[in-house]
Structure formats: C-alpha cells, structure tokens
mmCIF file of C-alpha atoms in Angstrom:
data_model
loop_
_atom_site.group_PDB
_atom_site.id
_atom_site.type_symbol
_atom_site.label_atom_id
_atom_site.label_comp_id
_atom_site.label_asym_id
_atom_site.label_seq_id
_atom_site.Cartn_x
_atom_site.Cartn_y
_atom_site.Cartn_z
ATOM 1 C CA MET A 116 180.117 239.628 103.807
ATOM 2 C CA ILE A 117 178.221 241.914 101.376
ATOM 3 C CA ARG A 118 176.939 244.995 103.232
ATOM 4 C CA LEU A 119 174.025 247.218 102.529
ATOM 5 C CA PRO A 120 174.692 250.921 101.849
ATOM 6 C CA LEU A 121 174.428 253.313 104.893
ATOM 7 C CA PRO A 122 170.903 253.892 106.050
ATOM 8 C CA ASN A 123 169.010 257.264 105.933
ATOM 9 C CA PRO A 124 167.979 258.779 109.307
ATOM 10 C CA LEU A 125 164.470 257.640 110.134
ATOM 11 C CA ARG A 126 161.664 260.109 110.404
ATOM 12 C CA PRO A 127 159.077 259.522 113.246
ATOM 13 C CA ALA A 128 156.608 257.882 110.864
ATOM 14 C CA ARG A 129 159.237 255.560 109.576
ATOM 15 C CA ALA A 130 160.389 254.777 113.074
ATOM 16 C CA LEU A 131 156.918 253.589 113.893
ATOM 17 C CA LEU A 132 156.809 251.609 110.608
ATOM 18 C CA ARG A 133 160.010 249.859 111.623
ATOM 19 C CA ILE A 134 158.457 248.833 114.929
ATOM 20 C CA VAL A 135 155.517 247.346 112.984
ATOM 21 C CA HIS A 136 158.024 245.732 110.595
ATOM 22 C CA ARG A 137 159.937 244.005 113.426
ATOM 23 C CA PHE A 138 156.731 242.792 114.973
ATOM 24 C CA ASP A 139 155.571 241.523 111.555
ATOM 25 C CA TYR A 140 158.618 239.335 111.075
ATOM 26 C CA GLY A 141 159.254 238.407 114.636
ATOM 27 C CA TYR A 142 155.726 237.430 115.675
ATOM 28 C CA LEU A 143 153.068 237.740 112.910
ATOM 29 C CA LEU A 144 154.757 235.650 110.239
ATOM 30 C CA PRO A 145 155.521 232.676 112.570
ATOM 31 C CA ILE A 146 151.941 232.784 113.949
ATOM 32 C CA MET A 147 150.430 232.820 110.468
ATOM 33 C CA ALA A 148 152.426 229.588 109.616
ATOM 34 C CA GLY A 149 150.468 227.842 112.347
ATOM 35 C CA LEU A 150 147.008 228.935 111.261
ATOM 36 C CA PRO A 151 144.697 226.937 108.831
ATOM 37 C CA LEU A 152 146.094 227.445 105.279
ATOM 38 C CA LYS A 153 143.136 229.418 104.055
ATOM 39 C CA VAL A 154 143.475 231.921 106.771
ATOM 40 C CA GLY A 155 147.258 232.162 106.416
ATOM 41 C CA TYR A 156 147.027 232.857 102.687
ATOM 42 C CA ALA A 157 144.397 235.500 103.314
ATOM 43 C CA LEU A 158 146.631 237.226 105.838
ATOM 44 C CA SER A 159 149.497 237.079 103.446
ATOM 45 C CA ALA A 160 147.412 238.930 100.864
ATOM 46 C CA LEU A 161 146.739 241.679 103.456
ATOM 47 C CA ARG A 162 150.454 241.899 104.365
ATOM 48 C CA GLY A 163 151.209 242.376 100.642
ATOM 49 C CA ARG A 164 148.642 245.167 100.408
ATOM 50 C CA PHE A 165 150.170 246.883 103.405
ATOM 51 C CA ALA A 166 153.682 246.528 101.989
ATOM 52 C CA ALA A 167 152.730 247.886 98.650
ATOM 53 C CA THR A 168 150.978 250.934 100.209
ATOM 54 C CA CYS A 169 153.894 251.679 102.457
ATOM 55 C CA GLY A 170 156.625 250.617 100.078
ATOM 56 C CA SER A 171 158.070 248.466 102.885
ATOM 57 C CA ASP A 172 160.179 245.333 102.408
ATOM 58 C CA TRP A 173 163.145 244.080 104.436
ATOM 59 C CA ARG A 174 165.737 245.771 102.356
ATOM 60 C CA SER A 175 164.023 249.168 102.308
ATOM 61 C CA MET A 176 163.437 249.006 106.013
ATOM 62 C CA ALA A 177 167.109 248.203 106.662
ATOM 63 C CA LEU A 178 168.140 251.299 104.776
ATOM 64 C CA GLY A 179 165.317 253.693 105.802
ATOM 65 C CA TYR A 180 164.065 254.649 102.250
ATOM 66 C CA ARG A 181 161.884 253.038 99.664
ATOM 67 C CA HIS A 182 164.427 252.288 96.998
ATOM 68 C CA VAL A 183 162.849 248.886 96.063
ATOM 69 C CA SER A 184 159.448 250.502 95.412
ATOM 70 C CA ARG A 185 161.038 253.142 93.220
ATOM 71 C CA GLU A 186 163.356 250.903 91.294
ATOM 72 C CA THR A 187 160.639 248.378 90.833
ATOM 73 C CA LEU A 188 158.616 251.020 88.879
ATOM 74 C CA ALA A 189 161.622 251.847 86.846
ATOM 75 C CA GLY A 190 162.230 248.261 86.129
ATOM 76 C CA TYR A 191 158.679 247.667 84.892
ATOM 77 C CA ARG A 192 159.010 250.679 82.564
ATOM 78 C CA LEU A 193 162.104 249.086 81.049
ATOM 79 C CA LEU A 194 160.505 245.742 80.848
ATOM 80 C CA ALA A 195 157.410 246.985 78.824
ATOM 81 C CA PRO A 196 157.909 250.553 77.668
ATOM 82 C CA GLY A 197 154.964 252.823 76.721
ATOM 83 C CA LEU A 198 152.279 251.469 78.970
ATOM 84 C CA SER A 199 150.161 253.547 81.425
ATOM 85 C CA ASP A 200 151.359 254.355 84.872
ATOM 86 C CA GLY A 201 148.354 252.527 86.226
ATOM 87 C CA ILE A 202 149.632 249.206 84.708
ATOM 88 C CA TYR A 203 153.115 249.759 86.249
ATOM 89 C CA ARG A 204 151.644 250.545 89.684
ATOM 90 C CA ARG A 205 149.436 247.428 89.440
ATOM 91 C CA TRP A 206 152.420 245.271 88.666
ATOM 92 C CA ARG A 207 154.306 246.863 91.502
ATOM 93 C CA ALA A 208 151.482 246.081 93.978
ATOM 94 C CA GLN A 209 151.507 242.467 92.725
ATOM 95 C CA ARG A 210 155.256 242.323 93.228
ATOM 96 C CA PHE A 211 154.771 243.174 96.921
ATOM 97 C CA ALA A 212 151.935 240.682 97.243
ATOM 98 C CA THR A 213 154.058 237.899 95.698
ATOM 99 C CA GLU A 214 157.034 238.694 98.026
ATOM 100 C CA ALA A 215 154.664 238.641 101.024
ATOM 101 C CA ARG A 216 153.349 235.278 99.980
ATOM 102 C CA GLU A 217 156.813 234.002 99.469
ATOM 103 C CA GLU A 218 157.644 235.030 103.072
ATOM 104 C CA PHE A 219 154.620 233.236 104.384
ATOM 105 C CA GLU A 220 155.577 230.174 102.333
ATOM 106 C CA ALA A 221 158.944 230.268 103.881
ATOM 107 C CA GLN A 222 157.491 230.191 107.321
ATOM 108 C CA LEU A 223 155.303 227.227 106.347
ATOM 109 C CA VAL A 224 158.517 225.429 105.334
ATOM 110 C CA ALA A 225 160.074 226.504 108.676
ATOM 111 C CA ALA A 226 157.094 225.068 110.514
ATOM 112 C CA GLY A 227 157.406 221.740 108.727
ATOM 113 C CA ARG A 228 154.261 222.190 106.729
ATOM 114 C CA LEU A 229 155.532 221.540 103.228
ATOM 115 C CA PRO A 230 153.740 218.155 103.152
ATOM 116 C CA ASP A 231 150.462 220.231 103.453
ATOM 117 C CA LEU A 232 151.083 221.849 100.044
ATOM 118 C CA GLN A 233 150.374 220.227 96.595
ATOM 119 C CA CYS A 234 152.701 220.505 93.604
ATOM 120 C CA GLU A 235 152.140 219.562 89.978
ATOM 121 C CA VAL A 236 155.376 218.426 88.377
ATOM 122 C CA SER A 237 156.251 216.562 85.062
ATOM 123 C CA SER A 238 157.842 213.146 85.088
ATOM 124 C CA ALA A 239 160.984 214.665 83.546
ATOM 125 C CA MET A 240 161.194 217.195 86.364
ATOM 126 C CA ALA A 241 160.668 214.493 89.025
ATOM 127 C CA GLN A 242 163.536 212.430 87.548
ATOM 128 C CA LEU A 243 165.861 215.285 86.978
ATOM 129 C CA CYS A 244 167.841 215.178 90.221
ATOM 130 C CA LEU A 245 167.886 211.391 90.577
ATOM 131 C CA ASN A 246 170.702 208.999 89.725
ATOM 132 C CA ARG A 247 172.978 211.741 88.286
ATOM 133 C CA THR A 248 176.274 210.859 86.684
ATOM 134 C CA ARG A 249 177.353 214.566 86.787
ATOM 135 C CA GLY A 250 176.547 217.649 88.721
ATOM 136 C CA LEU A 251 173.567 219.937 87.963
ATOM 137 C CA VAL A 252 173.370 223.615 88.331
ATOM 138 C CA LEU A 253 169.621 224.390 88.348
ATOM 139 C CA MET A 254 168.938 228.128 87.671
ATOM 140 C CA THR A 255 165.766 230.005 88.573
ATOM 141 C CA PRO A 256 164.800 233.688 88.993
ATOM 142 C CA HIS A 257 163.260 235.533 91.934
ATOM 143 C CA PHE A 258 159.961 234.684 90.462
ATOM 144 C CA ASP A 259 156.748 233.537 92.157
ATOM 145 C CA SER A 260 157.349 230.684 94.572
ATOM 146 C CA PHE A 261 160.948 229.605 93.675
ATOM 147 C CA PHE A 262 161.734 228.844 97.379
ATOM 148 C CA LEU A 263 158.947 226.406 97.649
ATOM 149 C CA GLY A 264 160.033 224.824 94.396
ATOM 150 C CA VAL A 265 163.420 223.981 95.950
ATOM 151 C CA GLY A 266 161.664 222.073 98.622
ATOM 152 C CA PHE A 267 159.245 220.268 96.242
ATOM 153 C CA LEU A 268 162.290 219.045 94.393
ATOM 154 C CA GLY A 269 163.397 217.189 97.388
ATOM 155 C CA ARG A 270 160.205 215.108 97.303
ATOM 156 C CA TYR A 271 161.579 213.250 94.355
ATOM 157 C CA GLY A 272 164.974 212.271 95.668
ATOM 158 C CA GLY A 273 168.439 213.436 94.924
ATOM 159 C CA THR A 274 170.499 215.830 97.010
ATOM 160 C CA ILE A 275 169.418 219.316 96.524
ATOM 161 C CA ASN A 276 171.464 222.412 97.617
ATOM 162 C CA LEU A 277 170.613 226.113 97.518
ATOM 163 C CA MET A 278 172.983 229.011 97.108
ATOM 164 C CA THR A 279 172.081 231.815 99.477
ATOM 165 C CA SER A 280 173.717 235.160 100.499
ATOM 166 C CA ALA A 281 175.077 236.439 103.813
ATOM 167 C CA ILE A 282 173.584 239.962 103.055
ATOM 168 C CA THR A 283 170.546 238.878 105.171
ATOM 169 C CA ARG A 284 172.935 239.028 108.214
ATOM 170 C CA ASP A 285 174.078 242.606 107.583
ATOM 171 C CA PRO A 286 174.030 244.453 110.937
ATOM 172 C CA GLN A 287 171.528 246.856 109.470
ATOM 173 C CA VAL A 288 168.926 244.139 109.032
ATOM 174 C CA PRO A 289 166.708 243.811 112.057
ATOM 175 C CA VAL A 290 167.405 240.752 114.175
ATOM 176 C CA GLU A 291 163.722 239.602 113.610
ATOM 177 C CA VAL A 292 164.374 239.583 109.782
ATOM 178 C CA GLN A 293 167.676 237.738 110.229
ATOM 179 C CA ARG A 294 165.913 235.143 112.303
ATOM 180 C CA HIS A 295 163.200 234.808 109.647
ATOM 181 C CA PHE A 296 165.933 233.931 107.022
ATOM 182 C CA GLU A 297 167.819 231.648 109.403
ATOM 183 C CA THR A 298 164.583 229.653 110.272
ATOM 184 C CA LYS A 299 163.514 229.427 106.754
ATOM 185 C CA TYR A 300 166.878 228.053 105.501
ATOM 186 C CA ARG A 301 167.105 225.584 108.314
ATOM 187 C CA GLY A 302 163.532 224.440 107.768
ATOM 188 C CA LEU A 303 164.217 223.848 104.151
ATOM 189 C CA GLU A 304 167.197 221.646 104.703
ATOM 190 C CA ARG A 305 164.984 218.958 106.305
ATOM 191 C CA TYR A 306 163.537 218.397 102.821
ATOM 192 C CA LEU A 307 166.774 218.374 100.754
ATOM 193 C CA ASN A 308 167.893 214.779 101.223
ATOM 194 C CA GLY A 309 171.182 215.818 102.982
ATOM 195 C CA GLY A 310 171.562 218.963 100.959
ATOM 196 C CA ARG A 311 172.354 222.345 102.498
ATOM 197 C CA THR A 312 171.805 226.126 102.065
ATOM 198 C CA LEU A 313 175.193 227.671 101.609
ATOM 199 C CA ASP A 314 176.229 231.364 101.479
ATOM 200 C CA MET A 315 178.074 232.355 98.279
ATOM 201 C CA GLU A 316 180.344 234.679 100.351
ATOM 202 C CA SER A 317 181.823 231.658 102.196
ATOM 203 C CA GLY A 318 183.752 230.593 99.061
ATOM 204 C CA LEU A 319 183.293 228.492 96.032
ATOM 205 C CA ARG A 320 185.127 225.337 97.301
ATOM 206 C CA SER A 321 181.974 223.884 98.913
ATOM 207 C CA PHE A 322 179.988 224.336 95.689
ATOM 208 C CA TYR A 323 182.643 222.671 93.528
ATOM 209 C CA ARG A 324 182.716 219.682 95.997
ATOM 210 C CA LEU A 325 178.980 219.121 95.928
ATOM 211 C CA LEU A 326 178.889 219.301 92.138
ATOM 212 C CA ASP A 327 181.842 216.925 91.876
ATOM 213 C CA ARG A 328 179.616 214.535 93.962
ATOM 214 C CA HIS A 329 176.887 214.857 91.238
ATOM 215 C CA GLU A 330 174.543 216.717 93.540
ATOM 216 C CA THR A 331 172.167 219.513 92.431
ATOM 217 C CA LEU A 332 172.762 223.160 93.230
ATOM 218 C CA VAL A 333 169.879 225.686 92.866
ATOM 219 C CA VAL A 334 171.127 229.206 91.983
ATOM 220 C CA LEU A 335 169.130 232.468 91.542
ATOM 221 C CA ALA A 336 169.949 233.603 87.984
ATOM 222 C CA ASP A 337 168.646 237.233 87.696
ATOM 223 C CA ALA A 338 171.337 239.084 89.462
ATOM 224 C CA PRO A 339 173.291 241.959 87.734
ATOM 225 C CA ALA A 340 177.046 241.330 86.998
ATOM 226 C CA LEU A 341 179.275 242.559 89.809
ATOM 227 C CA PRO A 342 182.486 244.485 89.118
ATOM 228 C CA GLY A 343 185.337 242.074 88.846
ATOM 229 C CA GLY A 344 183.079 239.084 88.881
ATOM 230 C CA ALA A 345 182.144 236.539 86.240
ATOM 231 C CA ASP A 346 179.600 237.818 83.790
ATOM 232 C CA SER A 347 177.382 236.475 81.044
ATOM 233 C CA THR A 348 175.789 238.453 78.208
ATOM 234 C CA VAL A 349 172.384 237.129 77.554
ATOM 235 C CA ASP A 350 169.023 237.977 75.980
ATOM 236 C CA PHE A 351 166.798 238.766 79.009
ATOM 237 C CA VAL A 352 163.491 240.497 78.971
ATOM 238 C CA GLY A 353 163.883 242.208 75.518
ATOM 239 C CA SER A 354 167.568 243.152 75.411
ATOM 240 C CA PRO A 355 171.071 241.772 75.578
ATOM 241 C CA ARG A 356 172.086 242.349 79.248
ATOM 242 C CA LEU A 357 175.184 241.613 81.365
ATOM 243 C CA LEU A 358 174.181 239.384 84.236
ATOM 244 C CA SER A 359 176.206 237.446 86.769
ATOM 245 C CA GLY A 360 177.984 234.609 85.202
ATOM 246 C CA GLY A 361 178.612 232.685 88.373
ATOM 247 C CA PRO A 362 176.184 229.844 87.816
ATOM 248 C CA VAL A 363 177.390 229.216 84.312
ATOM 249 C CA ARG A 364 181.016 229.313 85.450
ATOM 250 C CA LEU A 365 180.388 226.842 88.206
ATOM 251 C CA ALA A 366 178.733 224.465 85.931
ATOM 252 C CA ARG A 367 181.433 224.682 83.227
ATOM 253 C CA ARG A 368 184.375 224.232 85.696
ATOM 254 C CA THR A 369 182.855 221.102 87.230
ATOM 255 C CA GLY A 370 181.619 219.537 84.018
ATOM 256 C CA SER A 371 178.103 219.807 85.267
ATOM 257 C CA ASP A 372 174.772 220.161 83.466
ATOM 258 C CA LEU A 373 172.879 223.446 83.397
ATOM 259 C CA GLY A 374 169.151 223.481 83.846
ATOM 260 C CA SER A 375 166.215 225.664 84.768
ATOM 261 C CA PHE A 376 162.811 225.899 86.401
ATOM 262 C CA VAL A 377 160.153 228.169 87.688
ATOM 263 C CA CYS A 378 157.587 227.414 90.474
ATOM 264 C CA ARG A 379 154.159 228.970 89.984
ATOM 265 C CA TYR A 380 151.420 229.557 92.636
ATOM 266 C CA LEU A 381 148.077 228.257 91.310
ATOM 267 C CA GLY A 382 145.876 229.239 94.161
ATOM 268 C CA GLY A 383 144.771 227.703 97.409
ATOM 269 C CA ASN A 384 147.552 225.413 98.408
ATOM 270 C CA ARG A 385 148.432 224.391 94.859
ATOM 271 C CA TYR A 386 151.660 225.021 92.941
ATOM 272 C CA ARG A 387 153.309 223.844 89.729
ATOM 273 C CA ILE A 388 157.028 223.400 88.760
ATOM 274 C CA GLU A 389 157.748 224.043 85.181
ATOM 275 C CA LEU A 390 161.006 222.553 83.738
ATOM 276 C CA GLY A 391 162.987 224.846 81.442
ATOM 277 C CA PRO A 392 165.915 224.018 79.080
ATOM 278 C CA LEU A 393 168.462 221.522 80.174
ATOM 279 C CA GLY A 394 171.939 220.754 78.576
ATOM 280 C CA ALA A 395 175.693 220.899 78.730
ATOM 281 C CA ALA A 396 176.982 224.025 80.413
ATOM 282 C CA ASP A 397 179.586 224.633 77.682
ATOM 283 C CA ASP A 398 176.940 224.996 75.148
ATOM 284 C CA ALA A 399 176.358 228.764 74.826
ATOM 285 C CA ALA A 400 173.022 228.115 73.150
ATOM 286 C CA ILE A 401 171.670 226.482 76.282
ATOM 287 C CA VAL A 402 172.339 229.567 78.261
ATOM 288 C CA GLN A 403 170.387 231.729 75.897
ATOM 289 C CA ARG A 404 167.488 229.255 75.814
ATOM 290 C CA ILE A 405 167.391 229.297 79.671
ATOM 291 C CA TYR A 406 167.095 233.102 79.869
ATOM 292 C CA ARG A 407 164.500 233.091 77.044
ATOM 293 C CA PHE A 408 162.524 230.643 79.216
ATOM 294 C CA PHE A 409 162.874 233.024 82.216
ATOM 295 C CA SER A 410 161.967 236.049 80.056
ATOM 296 C CA THR A 411 158.751 234.332 78.820
ATOM 297 C CA ALA A 412 157.669 233.554 82.471
ATOM 298 C CA ILE A 413 158.329 237.212 83.572
ATOM 299 C CA GLU A 414 156.585 238.684 80.565
ATOM 300 C CA GLN A 415 153.570 236.544 81.209
ATOM 301 C CA GLN A 416 153.293 237.590 84.812
ATOM 302 C CA PRO A 417 155.448 240.749 85.429
ATOM 303 C CA GLY A 418 153.970 241.289 88.917
ATOM 304 C CA HIS A 419 155.289 237.886 90.049
ATOM 305 C CA TRP A 420 158.887 238.894 89.347
ATOM 306 C CA TRP A 421 159.963 240.399 92.632
ATOM 307 C CA ALA A 422 163.436 241.233 91.484
ATOM 308 C CA ALA A 423 162.168 243.791 88.934
ATOM 309 C CA ASP A 424 164.013 246.497 91.001
ATOM 310 C CA LEU A 425 167.344 244.947 89.748
ATOM 311 C CA LEU A 426 166.574 245.516 86.113
ATOM 312 C CA PRO A 427 167.819 249.083 85.955
ATOM 313 C CA ALA A 428 171.122 247.878 87.298
ATOM 314 C CA MET A 429 171.545 245.295 84.463
ATOM 315 C CA THR A 430 173.917 246.803 81.894
ATOM 316 C CA ILE A 431 172.777 246.670 78.279
ATOM 317 C CA ALA A 432 175.236 244.880 76.100
ATOM 318 C CA THR A 433 175.899 244.980 72.437
ATOM 319 C CA ALA A 434 175.203 241.303 71.770
ATOM 320 C CA ALA A 435 174.209 238.169 73.660
ATOM 321 C CA THR A 436 176.799 235.451 73.642
ATOM 322 C CA GLY A 437 176.247 233.420 76.868
ATOM 323 C CA GLU A 438 180.038 233.526 77.343
ATOM 324 C CA THR A 439 181.406 233.564 80.852
ATOM 325 C CA PRO A 440 185.110 234.183 81.668
#
C-alpha cells in the first residue's frame, strides 16, 4: 500500500480543525446527500469556502500541514507564469470549491441519486463503451466532476471499471474519510454494469483481464511518474513533462484502444461529458493529442483542476515523445 509521509504534530487549533474535519466527512456530507439538490449544492459551496480559508483537505489533514494549499499556488504559477497573486489565489479558492463539490457529488452517488442528475453527452460518447471488439483505457484528469462522469458512462451500456488507489486507507487518514471513499466507490459500482473499482496497488493482473474481455477501464492521467515505474513524456500544460505511463502501457500490452474525456459541471444539477481523442494505443501521436485535450480544458478553467498541487512534481523533459517503456 502507498503510505503518506509522517504527520506533523498538531497544534491546538489544528486539533480542533481535525475534529471539525471528521464531523464533516462522517456526518455532514452524508446528510447533505439526502437534502434537496439546491440546498446540497449551496452547502457544498460553503464547504469549499471553508476549506479554502483553512487550507484543509483530506490529505493535508492526514499529515497535519497545508501542503496541498501551498503546492497548489506553486502549481498555478507554473501553469500560467507572470500573473498577479490575486489570480492565483482565486484559482486556489476555486480548486477547493471544486473538490468540495466533487465530494458532495460522490455522496450523491453513494446515496443512489445519480438518476437525479442530468448529463449532456454526444452520440459518439454514448456509443463508445458499447459492443467493443477490444479493450478501452479511458483517461481523464482530476478535473471538475470526473467521478460523476464515470457513473454517467454506465447509463449507455458497456462494462465500466475505475482504477483507484489504496492510499485512502492509509492509517493516518481518519476513519470517517476512509468510510467516505469506501461508500463512494461501492455506490458507483451499482452504475457500472458489472464493472468494479479496483486499487492499482493490488496488481495489474485484474486490469489485464478486464481489458482482455473488451471492457472499459477509466484511469486518472495526471499523476507524476514514480521512480522505477512506467513513464511517458508528453506536452502537458505548456511544457514537455514526465508523467506516469501506466495507462498507456496497460493499453499497449492488451492491444486496447486509448481514449479520453472530461466531465464539466454546468450549474444546478447539469453536467456535460466531452469526448477527447481516441485511437490505437501504439500510436504515439494519440497520446500527445490526449494530453493537449487535457491541457486545453485545464487552461480554460484552471480552478477546476484540483490536482494542480502535483504540477511542481512533474519533471520537465527535453522533448515529448509519448513513449512508455
């Protein structure tokens, strides 16, 4: 299992914030999921403002210091150099609001309320996961409402799977937060037409098998390359960067297609899934096109990319090739 670094000792104010944090995930979020949608979304916005003010998110609270808030600002300065600090801080506030909404959306899914939400989708996207003759690795970033997008895909048939991480079960993560992730993943599975949420730490065999059965696997595509792991050098948000090449390697080794999407929140209870480039995984050009698609979405709405804190850890490379060993 991936483990978080050792935490810092908590000061009294942070100890109080941790109590609020545990109450938030253990009681408030599940209660919000049962309220009228208009009220739930309004409370979600208030949660986002509170989180932005305190610099609190589940990873920061597990460690006891606000590294996500700090690294998010650094990431936005790399994304768009030379802007005012006010713009970067506004994007950071939007980032926390987006993550807070995603957590509320996850509890809606856990409560079985996905049918209460509306999603615009193109006919090509609706047919993408149906009647496949080869597997499909469908990439998406930590952008806007990607988790709901996975559930929406299940409406159109085909078996959908989601790659997750066991880091959410690290002993430093409060049990209330662990329960939040467990309920959201189990809730999502009811909409996946027999698909599952599977931890990457459990091994690749299960992923190879489902792709060999011509199923769809959704993988988050904006993680930095890990030492000793597969990597891919791609043009991403303005520079050639070294990112995790796991999704591309999975697709290539199983003869699967490689695709992409983002799911945007439109307001109210409305969403839209946008289909990105799709093609054979052994075509390096398709990898570059996918990351350009992601870059465009992020550059249009920087505050909706709630993995901006990872950008400083993405090594700058000399040239983008899309190759993955």
